[in-house]
Tab-separated table of C-alpha atoms in Angstrom:
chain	number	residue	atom	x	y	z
D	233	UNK	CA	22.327	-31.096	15.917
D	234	UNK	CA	20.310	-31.152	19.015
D	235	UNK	CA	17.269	-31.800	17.277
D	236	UNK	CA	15.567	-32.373	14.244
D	237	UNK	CA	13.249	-29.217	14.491
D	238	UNK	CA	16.593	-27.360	14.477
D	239	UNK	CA	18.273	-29.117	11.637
D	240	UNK	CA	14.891	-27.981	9.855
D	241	UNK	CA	14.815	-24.572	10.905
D	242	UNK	CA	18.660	-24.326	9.502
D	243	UNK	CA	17.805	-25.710	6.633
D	244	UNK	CA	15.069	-23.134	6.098
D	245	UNK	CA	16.684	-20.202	6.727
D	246	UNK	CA	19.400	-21.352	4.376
D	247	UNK	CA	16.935	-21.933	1.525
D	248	UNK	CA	15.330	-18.675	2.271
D	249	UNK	CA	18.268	-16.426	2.049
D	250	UNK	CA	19.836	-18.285	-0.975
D	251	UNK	CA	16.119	-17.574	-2.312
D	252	UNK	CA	15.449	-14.449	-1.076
D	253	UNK	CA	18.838	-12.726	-0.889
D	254	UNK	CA	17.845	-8.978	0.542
D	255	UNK	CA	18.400	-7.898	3.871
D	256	UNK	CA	15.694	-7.118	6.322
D	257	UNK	CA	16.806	-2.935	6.080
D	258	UNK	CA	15.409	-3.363	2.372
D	259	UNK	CA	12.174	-4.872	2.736
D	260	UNK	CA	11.385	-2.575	5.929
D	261	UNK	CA	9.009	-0.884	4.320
D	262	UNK	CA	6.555	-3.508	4.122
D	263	UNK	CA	6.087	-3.842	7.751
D	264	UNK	CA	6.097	0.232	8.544
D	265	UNK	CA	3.734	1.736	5.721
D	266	UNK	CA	0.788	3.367	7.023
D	267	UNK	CA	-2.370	1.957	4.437
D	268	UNK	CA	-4.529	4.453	5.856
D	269	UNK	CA	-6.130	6.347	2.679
D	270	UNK	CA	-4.974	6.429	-1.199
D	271	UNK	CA	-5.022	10.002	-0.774
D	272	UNK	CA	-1.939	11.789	-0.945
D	273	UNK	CA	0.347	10.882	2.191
D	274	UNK	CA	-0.129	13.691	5.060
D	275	UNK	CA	3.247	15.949	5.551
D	276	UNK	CA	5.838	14.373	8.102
D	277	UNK	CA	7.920	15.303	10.676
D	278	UNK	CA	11.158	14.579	8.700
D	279	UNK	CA	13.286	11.444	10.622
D	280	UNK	CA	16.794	11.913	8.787
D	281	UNK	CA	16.746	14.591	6.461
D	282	UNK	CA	16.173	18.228	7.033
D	283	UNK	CA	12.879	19.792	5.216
D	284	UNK	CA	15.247	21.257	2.271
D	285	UNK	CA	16.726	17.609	1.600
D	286	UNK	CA	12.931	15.993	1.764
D	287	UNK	CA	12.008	18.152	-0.924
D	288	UNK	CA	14.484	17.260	-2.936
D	289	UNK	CA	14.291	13.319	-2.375
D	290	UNK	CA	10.325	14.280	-3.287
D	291	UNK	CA	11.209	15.507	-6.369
D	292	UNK	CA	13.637	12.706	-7.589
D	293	UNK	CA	11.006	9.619	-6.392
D	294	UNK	CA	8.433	11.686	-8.367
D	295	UNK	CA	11.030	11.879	-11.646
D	296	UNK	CA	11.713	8.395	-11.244
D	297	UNK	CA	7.529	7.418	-10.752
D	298	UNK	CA	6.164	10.127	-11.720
D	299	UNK	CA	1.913	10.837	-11.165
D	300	UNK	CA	-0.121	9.408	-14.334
D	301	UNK	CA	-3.349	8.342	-13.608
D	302	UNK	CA	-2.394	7.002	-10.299
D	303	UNK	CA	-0.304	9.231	-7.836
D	304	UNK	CA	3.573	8.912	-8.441
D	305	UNK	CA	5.843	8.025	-5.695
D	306	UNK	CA	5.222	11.205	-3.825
D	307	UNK	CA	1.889	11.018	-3.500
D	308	UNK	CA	2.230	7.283	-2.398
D	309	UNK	CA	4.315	8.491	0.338
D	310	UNK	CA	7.530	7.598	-0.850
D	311	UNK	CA	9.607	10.521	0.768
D	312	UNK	CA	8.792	9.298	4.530
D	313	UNK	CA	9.115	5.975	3.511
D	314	UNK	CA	12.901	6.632	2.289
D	315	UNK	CA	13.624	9.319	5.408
D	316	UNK	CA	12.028	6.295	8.070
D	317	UNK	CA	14.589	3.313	6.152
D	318	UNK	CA	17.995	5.607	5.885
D	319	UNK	CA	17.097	6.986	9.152
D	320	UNK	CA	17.754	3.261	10.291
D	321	UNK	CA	20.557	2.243	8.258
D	322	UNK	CA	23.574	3.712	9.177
D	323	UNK	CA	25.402	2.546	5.190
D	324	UNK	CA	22.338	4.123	3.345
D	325	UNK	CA	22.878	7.240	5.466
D	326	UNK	CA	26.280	7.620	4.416
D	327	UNK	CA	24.891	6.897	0.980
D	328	UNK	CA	22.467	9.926	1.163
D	329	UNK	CA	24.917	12.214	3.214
D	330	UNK	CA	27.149	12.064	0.014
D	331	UNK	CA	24.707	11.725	-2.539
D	332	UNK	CA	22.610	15.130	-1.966
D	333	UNK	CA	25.213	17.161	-1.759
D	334	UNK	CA	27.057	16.021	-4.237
D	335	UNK	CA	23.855	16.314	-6.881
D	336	UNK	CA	23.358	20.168	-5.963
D	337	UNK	CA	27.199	19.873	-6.922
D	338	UNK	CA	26.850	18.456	-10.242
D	339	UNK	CA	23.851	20.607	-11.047
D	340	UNK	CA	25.477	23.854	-9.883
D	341	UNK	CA	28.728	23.392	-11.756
D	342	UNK	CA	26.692	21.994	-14.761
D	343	UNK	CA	23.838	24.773	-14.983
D	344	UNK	CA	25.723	27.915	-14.033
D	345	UNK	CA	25.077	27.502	-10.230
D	346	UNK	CA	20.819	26.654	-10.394
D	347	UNK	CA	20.077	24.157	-7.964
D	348	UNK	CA	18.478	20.773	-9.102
D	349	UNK	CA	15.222	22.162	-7.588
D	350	UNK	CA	15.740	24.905	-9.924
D	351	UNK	CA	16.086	23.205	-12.928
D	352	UNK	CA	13.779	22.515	-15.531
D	353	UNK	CA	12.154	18.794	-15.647
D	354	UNK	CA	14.453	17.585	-18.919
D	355	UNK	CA	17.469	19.024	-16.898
D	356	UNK	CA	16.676	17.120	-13.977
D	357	UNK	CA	16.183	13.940	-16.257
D	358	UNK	CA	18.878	14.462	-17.637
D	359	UNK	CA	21.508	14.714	-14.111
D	360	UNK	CA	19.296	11.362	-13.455
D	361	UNK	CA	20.812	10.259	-16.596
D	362	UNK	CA	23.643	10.344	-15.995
D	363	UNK	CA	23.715	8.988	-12.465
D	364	UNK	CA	22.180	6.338	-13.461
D	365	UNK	CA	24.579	5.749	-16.362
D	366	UNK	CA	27.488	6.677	-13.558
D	367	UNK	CA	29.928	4.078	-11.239
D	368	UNK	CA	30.996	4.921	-7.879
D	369	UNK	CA	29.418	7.147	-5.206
D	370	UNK	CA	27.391	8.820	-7.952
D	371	UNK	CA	26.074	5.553	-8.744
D	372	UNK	CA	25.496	4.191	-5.762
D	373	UNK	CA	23.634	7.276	-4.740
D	374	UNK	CA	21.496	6.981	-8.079
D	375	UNK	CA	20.807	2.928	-7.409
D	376	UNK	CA	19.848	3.524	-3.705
D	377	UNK	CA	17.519	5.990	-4.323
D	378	UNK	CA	15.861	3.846	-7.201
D	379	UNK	CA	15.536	0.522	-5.359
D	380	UNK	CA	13.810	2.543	-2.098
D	381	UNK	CA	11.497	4.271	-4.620
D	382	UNK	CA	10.470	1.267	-6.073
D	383	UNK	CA	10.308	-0.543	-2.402
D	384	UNK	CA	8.146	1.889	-1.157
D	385	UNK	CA	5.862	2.362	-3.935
D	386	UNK	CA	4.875	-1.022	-4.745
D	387	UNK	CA	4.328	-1.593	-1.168
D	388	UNK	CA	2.401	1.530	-0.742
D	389	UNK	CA	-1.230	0.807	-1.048
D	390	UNK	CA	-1.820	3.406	-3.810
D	391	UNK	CA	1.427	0.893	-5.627
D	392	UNK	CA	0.305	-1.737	-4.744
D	393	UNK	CA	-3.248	-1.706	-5.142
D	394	UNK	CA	-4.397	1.012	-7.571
D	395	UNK	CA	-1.174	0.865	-9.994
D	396	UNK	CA	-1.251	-2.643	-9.772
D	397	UNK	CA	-4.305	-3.678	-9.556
D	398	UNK	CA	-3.463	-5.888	-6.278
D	399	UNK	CA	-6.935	-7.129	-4.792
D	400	UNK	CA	-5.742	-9.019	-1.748
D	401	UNK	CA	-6.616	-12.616	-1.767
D	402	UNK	CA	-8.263	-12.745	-5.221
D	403	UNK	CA	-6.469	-15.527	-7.702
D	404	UNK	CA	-5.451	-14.132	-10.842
D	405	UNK	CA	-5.456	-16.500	-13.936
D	406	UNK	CA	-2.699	-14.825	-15.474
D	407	UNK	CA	0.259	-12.256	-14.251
D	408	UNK	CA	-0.173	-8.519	-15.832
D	409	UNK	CA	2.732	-8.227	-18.370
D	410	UNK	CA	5.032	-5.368	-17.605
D	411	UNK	CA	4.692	-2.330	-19.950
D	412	UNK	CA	7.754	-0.331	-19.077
D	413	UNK	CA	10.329	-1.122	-22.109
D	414	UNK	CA	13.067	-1.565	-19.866
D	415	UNK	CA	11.343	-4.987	-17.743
């Protein structure tokens, strides 16, 4: 070592990624999200997808948070979140090139050629099922989506601050237990 500031900075960034092991791509959302209003997120200008694929990753971040008495993943913005990170990650994009196509597959050849759009909401649950129930590409596909709709929710400021009640720099005597029966 040339120096003991360097020897400390290696040290660091070992005991950060052993710590912290997700790559940058996955926490990107936390430095792009526009905090602007807890409104509904204003239409965008689509980065990756096309405007028939957006709708379609709107629906499935809404079925996996869906609105309750805050706005669900939609309304946070989700959608543009998960269009701006696969628009810079050339693996996820592959991910989502197979995925969508290959869930208007599923759909059509399980509901007598009606879309996912189409389908009713305990029809789409149910294809989310069973991806999420499903190995390989399916999986994957199912997994991705999942993580980047939980990424950009809770990082949104309607996730982040009306869901969770997150109030800045306020100290909390106590954690709010999860009440999702899955956590």
């Amino acid at each position: 070592m040339q120096t003991r500031r360097e020897a400390l900075k290696i040290i660091g960034a070992v005991g950060v990624t052993c710590a912290f092991p997700f790559s940058a791509n996955e926490l990107y959302g936390q430095h792009v999200h526009d905090h602007g209003t807890l409104q509904e997120a204003p239409p965008t200008t689509p980065k990756f997808f096309n405007p028939a694929q957006l709708l379609v990753v709107s629906r499935l971040t809404d079925l996996i948070i869906p609105p309750t008495d805050t706005p669900g993943a939609a309304g946070a913005g989700v959608p543009a979140y998960i269009d701006l990170v696969v628009n810079q990650d050339p693996a996820l994009q592959a991910t989502f090139r197979e995925g969508l196509p290959r869930l208007d597959t599923i759909c059509t050849s399980k509901f007598n050629g009606v879309s996912f759009l189409q389908l009713t909401e305990p029809q789409q649950i149910e294809i989310l099922t069973a991806l999420s129930e499903a190995t390989g590409p399916d999986g994957a596909f199912f997994h991705a989506l999942k993580n980047l709709t939980a990424d950009g929710y809770y990082t949104s400021r309607i996730g982040l601050m009306q869901e969770l009640g997150y109030n800045g720099d306020a100290v909390l005597a106590a954690f709010p237990q999860s009440t999702i029966p899955e956590h």
